[in-house]
Amino acid sequence: MKHAYLALSLATILNTPLVAFAADKTQAQDSIEHIEVAGQVIKSQGLSVKNETIDGPFGDNLALQDIARSVTPISSELIEQLNITTLQDVLAVSPNTYSASGFGAPSLPTIRGQLGELFQDGTRRQAGNNGFGVPLSFNSIEQIDVVKGAPPVLFGSSQRNGGFVNLHSKQASTDESKGKASLSAGRWDQYSAQIDFTAPIIKDKVGFRVSYEHLDHGSYYDYSGTKSDSLFAALRILPDDKSSWDINFELYQVEFTDNAGINRPTQALIDHGLYITGQGVQANGSTVPAAGSIVSPTGLVNIDRSTVLTDPDNQNEATTYLIHSIYKRELSANASIKNISYFQHLQREEIAQNSFVEIIDGADTAQNRTELTYQWNSDQQTIFAFDVRYNKVLGYSQFTTEADLPIDLTGPLSNRRIPLTDAQKARLVELRPGVFVSPGAQYDINNDGSGDFNLSDTTDSRSWQTGFAIQQDSDWTDKFHTSVGYRVDYYDVEARDPIAPQGQTAASDSIHDTLQSGQVSFNYKLNVDFTGYGAASYNEATSNSMAGGNVLGGGNVISAQNFATENTLVEFGLKYAPTNSDWYADGALFSQRRSLRNRDGSNTGIRTTGFESQVFYDAYPYWLSAGYSYIDAQYDNSASSQDSAQVADAFDNSRPDIIAGTGVGAPSFTPFAPSNSQVQGIPEQSFSFNGNYSINSKWQTGFSGLYTKSYPLDLLQTVKIRDQYTLNINTSYAFTPSTKLRLDVNNITNQKNWRPVFEGGYFGATLAFPELPINAKLTLTHKF
């Protein structure tokens, strides 16, 4: 069936109807019988999720309608059609994936109101600290699977459980040579180039693929930009007709901007672009931004949305390389084996003028998973998995002296800069001349019974994760299928302070723990077109810091709470995948309970319930899709915290005509008592739609749009982002079958939209991110 789908797709691309004629000439000449077989013209353009197969999370080669989860597979054709270049862009096609800006460089997906995991070829990649990390290059990717809910037992215990994205690496071809080159230019001097080529080395046995991408992006935002290079290489080996081996490598280097958006997000700023001026003043009279500073408003002005919390002297760059190996072999008629290996090395350095420091001086992650699949009979199949993962992180961090609300963005750059005082330096450790970071543990030097240092995420940690999983798939009838899985993971973790203060013995600790997860699901074919399903899972996960490392907490020990994150999911859905129709649709009701890692390292319980649905129609010359999501996200009788309780705390009441300030001072870290309040920063409803129309065989035009319902920025709901929408259009023209020019115009109505800056709402009363105004990009693609 898969080969049939492939043949149909290729026929569509080539615009060749599958029509066959046959005649039986074996009879006598005077009684020739003419037999005519006419096939239906294939209209699919490869832009629907309907016929995509899913590999990895629940087994291999599974049809979308046979997976008992809400899933959106995004093919390479769909990636190109929707102009997906960041993880935020998946919202265009996958419901309930609305995300914060991730300080302008999102490194993790957001699914069902919480950060999700990022996998590639079935192994968990290193990613950011609460979403803030290294941007993701799509140079090596040819399919994106968006799955809602915690990772299944085959993928194992992880950290984030709202859902996950599994990236599929490009594969080398062993049977034909082909390539593609593309150049693009966009507003604000945004240029990029990519070349991708694959060819057989030994036909039908060995093939290679090389893809290189260079980005040189200016920015609408002040003092911002991105420069990156990605080199991807892949080798595919087919030793015989029973086995395959795919090996790929990516080297990625990037310089990018930590963009905190605009501070002081009052309702007047969100609704009318009005910004309150006046630099914050400390109790000692200093205008250097610091905790407890108070602003006496001096005016209310229209602020240019490009004026954001950035600095031309900030340093922010990263280098990483990844290696993946996937070996598959059919051992017998009943048994097959798959071995997946992964290694990643990351180095990152950010030194910002507002005193923020994050330096990853080497993070190494290695993982190997072996899966054995045994088919007992035509109805019963078992998958056994053995998994080992190693993670080592040496990193230095300092975020304790940041202060955003006191800064007047309309003033000179000096307003934004935070030179450390001698007293602040005394509570930190000098990593190298002029660079101060937190130690990785607390020390009481003056013996007064309290610690004398500021702590953040500094650590030198190592962890071993060893897991065993089993999954049983059963076909009880032609209509009823079940899947049951269980996994146990054993963790062996140690952490030490890599930069203890002078004269102190570096603190260290170790911990061992066992985490479990389980899942059960069913599919029931109501008829040939409709499949109903139900799924439930329980997952024990970890809580980690930057690059997946572990830190020393209170008492200089690794907190057992870091290994006590419990997550549950109950989901029921219906999938419509008719065999003789161009439509696909599904819908899901869900209830999830999961934990969110706070900025201070603690965990907060969140319960979400909701509904999501997606619809696709793909029949030349039309393609349409739509997605709707509703989510009710509440704290599960859990405590939470914000950088400040509300934006009014930053101001005194000297200008009540501008703002009724409370005079508390800001930032003023505010813990909130356990509650069932609405989680801030998440729209309850969103609606996305996309379309494409082929005017003729050369010229196409398309559109996309996103609507989000009003939602609160801060926990106290003093400021809200109103209902907002974004409309995009595109058109492409093929000069030849190989050469195409495409124009994308984004935010065509020039809406002044906003997003939260950080996941979890910690900066909800402090920062808001202004989305881009109308902008355009021109892309020239040539296939060879």
PDB file of C-alpha atoms in Angstrom, residues 323-515:
ATOM      1  CA  ILE A 323      25.553  12.400  14.724  1.00  0.00           C
ATOM      2  CA  HIS A 324      22.670   9.985  14.154  1.00  0.00           C
ATOM      3  CA  SER A 325      22.804   6.339  13.163  1.00  0.00           C
ATOM      4  CA  ILE A 326      19.738   4.206  12.383  1.00  0.00           C
ATOM      5  CA  TYR A 327      20.228   0.534  11.566  1.00  0.00           C
ATOM      6  CA  LYS A 328      17.299  -1.734  10.685  1.00  0.00           C
ATOM      7  CA  ARG A 329      17.368  -5.432   9.881  1.00  0.00           C
ATOM      8  CA  GLU A 330      14.779  -8.122   9.283  1.00  0.00           C
ATOM      9  CA  LEU A 331      16.028 -11.076  11.310  1.00  0.00           C
ATOM     10  CA  SER A 332      13.370 -13.527  10.203  1.00  0.00           C
ATOM     11  CA  ALA A 333       9.818 -13.630   8.936  1.00  0.00           C
ATOM     12  CA  ASN A 334       8.673 -12.783  12.473  1.00  0.00           C
ATOM     13  CA  ALA A 335      11.458 -10.673  13.957  1.00  0.00           C
ATOM     14  CA  SER A 336      13.192  -7.382  13.158  1.00  0.00           C
ATOM     15  CA  ILE A 337      15.650  -5.167  14.983  1.00  0.00           C
ATOM     16  CA  LYS A 338      16.301  -1.423  14.983  1.00  0.00           C
ATOM     17  CA  ASN A 339      19.274   0.294  16.593  1.00  0.00           C
ATOM     18  CA  ILE A 340      19.347   4.082  17.014  1.00  0.00           C
ATOM     19  CA  SER A 341      22.467   5.941  18.145  1.00  0.00           C
ATOM     20  CA  TYR A 342      22.856   9.662  18.779  1.00  0.00           C
ATOM     21  CA  PHE A 343      25.628  11.999  19.912  1.00  0.00           C
ATOM     22  CA  GLN A 344      25.564  15.774  20.298  1.00  0.00           C
ATOM     23  CA  HIS A 345      28.137  18.266  21.481  1.00  0.00           C
ATOM     24  CA  LEU A 346      27.172  21.853  22.304  1.00  0.00           C
ATOM     25  CA  GLN A 347      29.061  24.945  23.284  1.00  0.00           C
ATOM     26  CA  ARG A 348      27.360  28.241  23.914  1.00  0.00           C
ATOM     27  CA  GLU A 349      28.324  31.643  25.241  1.00  0.00           C
ATOM     28  CA  GLU A 350      26.136  34.620  26.053  1.00  0.00           C
ATOM     29  CA  ILE A 351      27.461  37.608  27.943  1.00  0.00           C
ATOM     30  CA  ALA A 352      24.907  40.411  28.054  1.00  0.00           C
ATOM     31  CA  GLN A 353      25.262  43.996  29.202  1.00  0.00           C
ATOM     32  CA  ASN A 354      22.306  43.611  31.572  1.00  0.00           C
ATOM     33  CA  SER A 355      24.472  41.223  33.658  1.00  0.00           C
ATOM     34  CA  PHE A 356      22.926  38.029  32.270  1.00  0.00           C
ATOM     35  CA  VAL A 357      25.470  35.267  31.615  1.00  0.00           C
ATOM     36  CA  GLU A 358      24.970  31.738  30.286  1.00  0.00           C
ATOM     37  CA  ILE A 359      28.065  29.832  29.232  1.00  0.00           C
ATOM     38  CA  ILE A 360      27.903  26.159  28.302  1.00  0.00           C
ATOM     39  CA  ASP A 361      31.539  25.159  28.309  1.00  0.00           C
ATOM     40  CA  GLY A 362      30.776  21.768  26.842  1.00  0.00           C
ATOM     41  CA  ALA A 363      27.615  19.662  26.900  1.00  0.00           C
ATOM     42  CA  ASP A 364      27.793  16.110  25.567  1.00  0.00           C
ATOM     43  CA  THR A 365      24.841  13.792  25.128  1.00  0.00           C
ATOM     44  CA  ALA A 366      24.993  10.216  23.849  1.00  0.00           C
ATOM     45  CA  GLN A 367      22.147   7.743  23.509  1.00  0.00           C
ATOM     46  CA  ASN A 368      21.667   4.252  22.141  1.00  0.00           C
ATOM     47  CA  ARG A 369      18.365   2.413  21.878  1.00  0.00           C
ATOM     48  CA  THR A 370      17.803  -1.065  20.508  1.00  0.00           C
ATOM     49  CA  GLU A 371      14.292  -2.151  19.598  1.00  0.00           C
ATOM     50  CA  LEU A 372      13.371  -5.772  18.882  1.00  0.00           C
ATOM     51  CA  THR A 373      10.006  -6.359  17.237  1.00  0.00           C
ATOM     52  CA  TYR A 374       8.539  -9.860  17.274  1.00  0.00           C
ATOM     53  CA  GLN A 375       5.401 -10.845  15.384  1.00  0.00           C
ATOM     54  CA  TRP A 376       3.929 -13.811  17.283  1.00  0.00           C
ATOM     55  CA  ASN A 377       1.199 -14.234  14.698  1.00  0.00           C
ATOM     56  CA  SER A 378      -0.865 -12.055  12.396  1.00  0.00           C
ATOM     57  CA  ASP A 379      -2.646 -10.480  15.377  1.00  0.00           C
ATOM     58  CA  GLN A 380      -0.027 -10.129  18.127  1.00  0.00           C
ATOM     59  CA  GLN A 381       3.197  -8.094  18.087  1.00  0.00           C
ATOM     60  CA  THR A 382       5.629  -7.178  20.874  1.00  0.00           C
ATOM     61  CA  ILE A 383       8.304  -4.474  20.839  1.00  0.00           C
ATOM     62  CA  PHE A 384      11.145  -4.723  23.365  1.00  0.00           C
ATOM     63  CA  ALA A 385      13.440  -1.717  23.830  1.00  0.00           C
ATOM     64  CA  PHE A 386      16.660  -1.226  25.768  1.00  0.00           C
ATOM     65  CA  ASP A 387      17.883   2.349  26.100  1.00  0.00           C
ATOM     66  CA  VAL A 388      20.995   4.008  27.543  1.00  0.00           C
ATOM     67  CA  ARG A 389      21.470   7.786  27.652  1.00  0.00           C
ATOM     68  CA  TYR A 390      24.449   9.755  28.976  1.00  0.00           C
ATOM     69  CA  ASN A 391      24.463  13.504  29.561  1.00  0.00           C
ATOM     70  CA  LYS A 392      27.376  15.657  30.743  1.00  0.00           C
ATOM     71  CA  VAL A 393      27.093  19.422  31.210  1.00  0.00           C
ATOM     72  CA  LEU A 394      29.641  21.995  32.313  1.00  0.00           C
ATOM     73  CA  GLY A 395      27.916  25.359  32.440  1.00  0.00           C
ATOM     74  CA  TYR A 396      28.001  28.713  34.182  1.00  0.00           C
ATOM     75  CA  SER A 397      25.004  30.949  34.751  1.00  0.00           C
ATOM     76  CA  GLN A 398      24.099  34.302  36.272  1.00  0.00           C
ATOM     77  CA  PHE A 399      20.634  35.814  36.127  1.00  0.00           C
ATOM     78  CA  THR A 400      20.145  37.049  39.685  1.00  0.00           C
ATOM     79  CA  THR A 401      20.905  40.747  39.074  1.00  0.00           C
ATOM     80  CA  GLU A 402      18.790  41.254  35.958  1.00  0.00           C
ATOM     81  CA  ALA A 403      16.171  43.996  36.245  1.00  0.00           C
ATOM     82  CA  ASP A 404      13.955  44.832  33.273  1.00  0.00           C
ATOM     83  CA  LEU A 405      11.073  46.949  34.583  1.00  0.00           C
ATOM     84  CA  PRO A 406      13.252  49.850  35.839  1.00  0.00           C
ATOM     85  CA  ILE A 407      14.677  50.404  32.328  1.00  0.00           C
ATOM     86  CA  ASP A 408      13.390  53.289  30.213  1.00  0.00           C
ATOM     87  CA  LEU A 409      13.774  51.971  26.675  1.00  0.00           C
ATOM     88  CA  THR A 410      13.329  55.420  25.152  1.00  0.00           C
ATOM     89  CA  GLY A 411      16.457  56.704  26.874  1.00  0.00           C
ATOM     90  CA  PRO A 412      20.164  56.087  26.106  1.00  0.00           C
ATOM     91  CA  LEU A 413      21.692  52.613  26.000  1.00  0.00           C
ATOM     92  CA  SER A 414      23.225  53.229  29.405  1.00  0.00           C
ATOM     93  CA  ASN A 415      19.699  52.884  30.839  1.00  0.00           C
ATOM     94  CA  ARG A 416      19.773  49.168  29.985  1.00  0.00           C
ATOM     95  CA  ARG A 417      23.204  48.306  31.317  1.00  0.00           C
ATOM     96  CA  ILE A 418      23.845  46.794  34.709  1.00  0.00           C
ATOM     97  CA  PRO A 419      27.450  47.090  35.855  1.00  0.00           C
ATOM     98  CA  LEU A 420      27.834  45.017  38.977  1.00  0.00           C
ATOM     99  CA  THR A 421      28.619  46.713  42.269  1.00  0.00           C
ATOM    100  CA  ASP A 422      31.346  45.418  44.562  1.00  0.00           C
ATOM    101  CA  ALA A 423      28.652  44.059  46.872  1.00  0.00           C
ATOM    102  CA  GLN A 424      27.058  42.126  43.988  1.00  0.00           C
ATOM    103  CA  LYS A 425      30.408  40.815  42.816  1.00  0.00           C
ATOM    104  CA  ALA A 426      31.084  39.533  46.319  1.00  0.00           C
ATOM    105  CA  ARG A 427      28.048  37.255  46.003  1.00  0.00           C
ATOM    106  CA  LEU A 428      29.324  35.847  42.699  1.00  0.00           C
ATOM    107  CA  VAL A 429      32.532  34.263  41.428  1.00  0.00           C
ATOM    108  CA  GLU A 430      34.768  35.690  38.709  1.00  0.00           C
ATOM    109  CA  LEU A 431      34.961  33.110  35.915  1.00  0.00           C
ATOM    110  CA  ARG A 432      37.413  35.193  33.895  1.00  0.00           C
ATOM    111  CA  PRO A 433      38.336  38.869  33.936  1.00  0.00           C
ATOM    112  CA  GLY A 434      35.157  40.915  34.071  1.00  0.00           C
ATOM    113  CA  VAL A 435      32.768  37.937  33.812  1.00  0.00           C
ATOM    114  CA  PHE A 436      30.982  37.032  37.039  1.00  0.00           C
ATOM    115  CA  VAL A 437      28.793  33.963  37.482  1.00  0.00           C
ATOM    116  CA  SER A 438      26.985  32.219  40.292  1.00  0.00           C
ATOM    117  CA  PRO A 439      28.791  29.398  42.038  1.00  0.00           C
ATOM    118  CA  GLY A 440      27.220  25.974  41.678  1.00  0.00           C
ATOM    119  CA  ALA A 441      26.470  25.665  45.410  1.00  0.00           C
ATOM    120  CA  GLN A 442      25.794  27.783  48.492  1.00  0.00           C
ATOM    121  CA  TYR A 443      28.430  28.635  51.119  1.00  0.00           C
ATOM    122  CA  ASP A 444      28.261  30.392  54.463  1.00  0.00           C
ATOM    123  CA  ILE A 445      31.625  32.158  54.614  1.00  0.00           C
ATOM    124  CA  ASN A 446      30.938  34.457  57.570  1.00  0.00           C
ATOM    125  CA  ASN A 447      29.236  31.713  59.608  1.00  0.00           C
ATOM    126  CA  ASP A 448      26.074  33.710  60.230  1.00  0.00           C
ATOM    127  CA  GLY A 449      23.810  30.807  59.363  1.00  0.00           C
ATOM    128  CA  SER A 450      22.798  31.990  55.884  1.00  0.00           C
ATOM    129  CA  GLY A 451      24.346  31.608  52.455  1.00  0.00           C
ATOM    130  CA  ASP A 452      26.516  34.366  51.077  1.00  0.00           C
ATOM    131  CA  PHE A 453      26.069  33.789  47.333  1.00  0.00           C
ATOM    132  CA  ASN A 454      23.521  34.168  44.555  1.00  0.00           C
ATOM    133  CA  LEU A 455      22.616  30.884  42.864  1.00  0.00           C
ATOM    134  CA  SER A 456      21.427  30.223  39.331  1.00  0.00           C
ATOM    135  CA  ASP A 457      22.128  27.196  37.089  1.00  0.00           C
ATOM    136  CA  THR A 458      25.904  26.783  37.282  1.00  0.00           C
ATOM    137  CA  THR A 459      26.778  23.080  37.321  1.00  0.00           C
ATOM    138  CA  ASP A 460      29.187  20.336  36.409  1.00  0.00           C
ATOM    139  CA  SER A 461      26.869  17.345  36.207  1.00  0.00           C
ATOM    140  CA  ARG A 462      26.738  13.851  34.754  1.00  0.00           C
ATOM    141  CA  SER A 463      23.789  11.536  34.413  1.00  0.00           C
ATOM    142  CA  TRP A 464      23.191   7.985  33.221  1.00  0.00           C
ATOM    143  CA  GLN A 465      19.686   6.948  32.249  1.00  0.00           C
ATOM    144  CA  THR A 466      19.107   3.250  31.630  1.00  0.00           C
ATOM    145  CA  GLY A 467      15.684   2.158  30.488  1.00  0.00           C
ATOM    146  CA  PHE A 468      13.782  -0.947  29.480  1.00  0.00           C
ATOM    147  CA  ALA A 469      10.431  -0.798  27.659  1.00  0.00           C
ATOM    148  CA  ILE A 470       7.896  -3.278  26.363  1.00  0.00           C
ATOM    149  CA  GLN A 471       4.922  -2.563  24.122  1.00  0.00           C
ATOM    150  CA  GLN A 472       2.262  -5.090  23.136  1.00  0.00           C
ATOM    151  CA  ASP A 473       0.153  -4.404  20.046  1.00  0.00           C
ATOM    152  CA  SER A 474      -2.895  -6.619  19.513  1.00  0.00           C
ATOM    153  CA  ASP A 475      -5.531  -6.956  16.806  1.00  0.00           C
ATOM    154  CA  TRP A 476      -8.477  -8.612  18.534  1.00  0.00           C
ATOM    155  CA  THR A 477     -10.788  -8.316  15.544  1.00  0.00           C
ATOM    156  CA  ASP A 478     -10.635  -6.650  12.145  1.00  0.00           C
ATOM    157  CA  LYS A 479     -11.934  -3.512  13.839  1.00  0.00           C
ATOM    158  CA  PHE A 480     -10.525  -3.504  17.374  1.00  0.00           C
ATOM    159  CA  HIS A 481      -6.849  -2.879  18.182  1.00  0.00           C
ATOM    160  CA  THR A 482      -5.111  -2.257  21.512  1.00  0.00           C
ATOM    161  CA  SER A 483      -1.627  -1.205  22.567  1.00  0.00           C
ATOM    162  CA  VAL A 484      -0.199  -1.504  26.065  1.00  0.00           C
ATOM    163  CA  GLY A 485       3.245  -0.313  27.105  1.00  0.00           C
ATOM    164  CA  TYR A 486       5.397  -0.084  30.217  1.00  0.00           C
ATOM    165  CA  ARG A 487       8.843   1.355  30.846  1.00  0.00           C
ATOM    166  CA  VAL A 488      11.213   1.689  33.766  1.00  0.00           C
ATOM    167  CA  ASP A 489      14.179   4.093  33.807  1.00  0.00           C
ATOM    168  CA  TYR A 490      17.010   4.031  36.302  1.00  0.00           C
ATOM    169  CA  TYR A 491      18.836   7.337  36.864  1.00  0.00           C
ATOM    170  CA  ASP A 492      22.340   7.692  38.256  1.00  0.00           C
ATOM    171  CA  VAL A 493      23.143  11.407  38.641  1.00  0.00           C
ATOM    172  CA  GLU A 494      25.963  13.404  40.164  1.00  0.00           C
ATOM    173  CA  ALA A 495      26.612  17.149  40.267  1.00  0.00           C
ATOM    174  CA  ARG A 496      29.351  19.345  41.636  1.00  0.00           C
ATOM    175  CA  ASP A 497      30.199  22.996  41.846  1.00  0.00           C
ATOM    176  CA  PRO A 498      32.709  23.734  39.048  1.00  0.00           C
ATOM    177  CA  ILE A 499      33.700  27.139  40.389  1.00  0.00           C
ATOM    178  CA  ALA A 500      33.630  27.174  44.181  1.00  0.00           C
ATOM    179  CA  PRO A 501      34.592  30.470  45.881  1.00  0.00           C
ATOM    180  CA  GLN A 502      38.192  30.835  46.875  1.00  0.00           C
ATOM    181  CA  GLY A 503      38.969  28.914  50.053  1.00  0.00           C
ATOM    182  CA  GLN A 504      35.866  26.732  49.842  1.00  0.00           C
ATOM    183  CA  THR A 505      35.708  23.029  49.122  1.00  0.00           C
ATOM    184  CA  ALA A 506      33.514  22.448  46.089  1.00  0.00           C
ATOM    185  CA  ALA A 507      30.178  20.930  47.093  1.00  0.00           C
ATOM    186  CA  SER A 508      28.915  17.839  45.308  1.00  0.00           C
ATOM    187  CA  ASP A 509      26.124  15.327  45.545  1.00  0.00           C
ATOM    188  CA  SER A 510      24.724  12.267  43.822  1.00  0.00           C
ATOM    189  CA  ILE A 511      21.317  10.677  43.586  1.00  0.00           C
ATOM    190  CA  HIS A 512      19.807   7.463  42.261  1.00  0.00           C
ATOM    191  CA  ASP A 513      16.194   7.062  41.350  1.00  0.00           C
ATOM    192  CA  THR A 514      13.838   4.864  39.379  1.00  0.00           C
ATOM    193  CA  LEU A 515      11.124   6.367  37.195  1.00  0.00           C
TER     194      LEU A 515
END
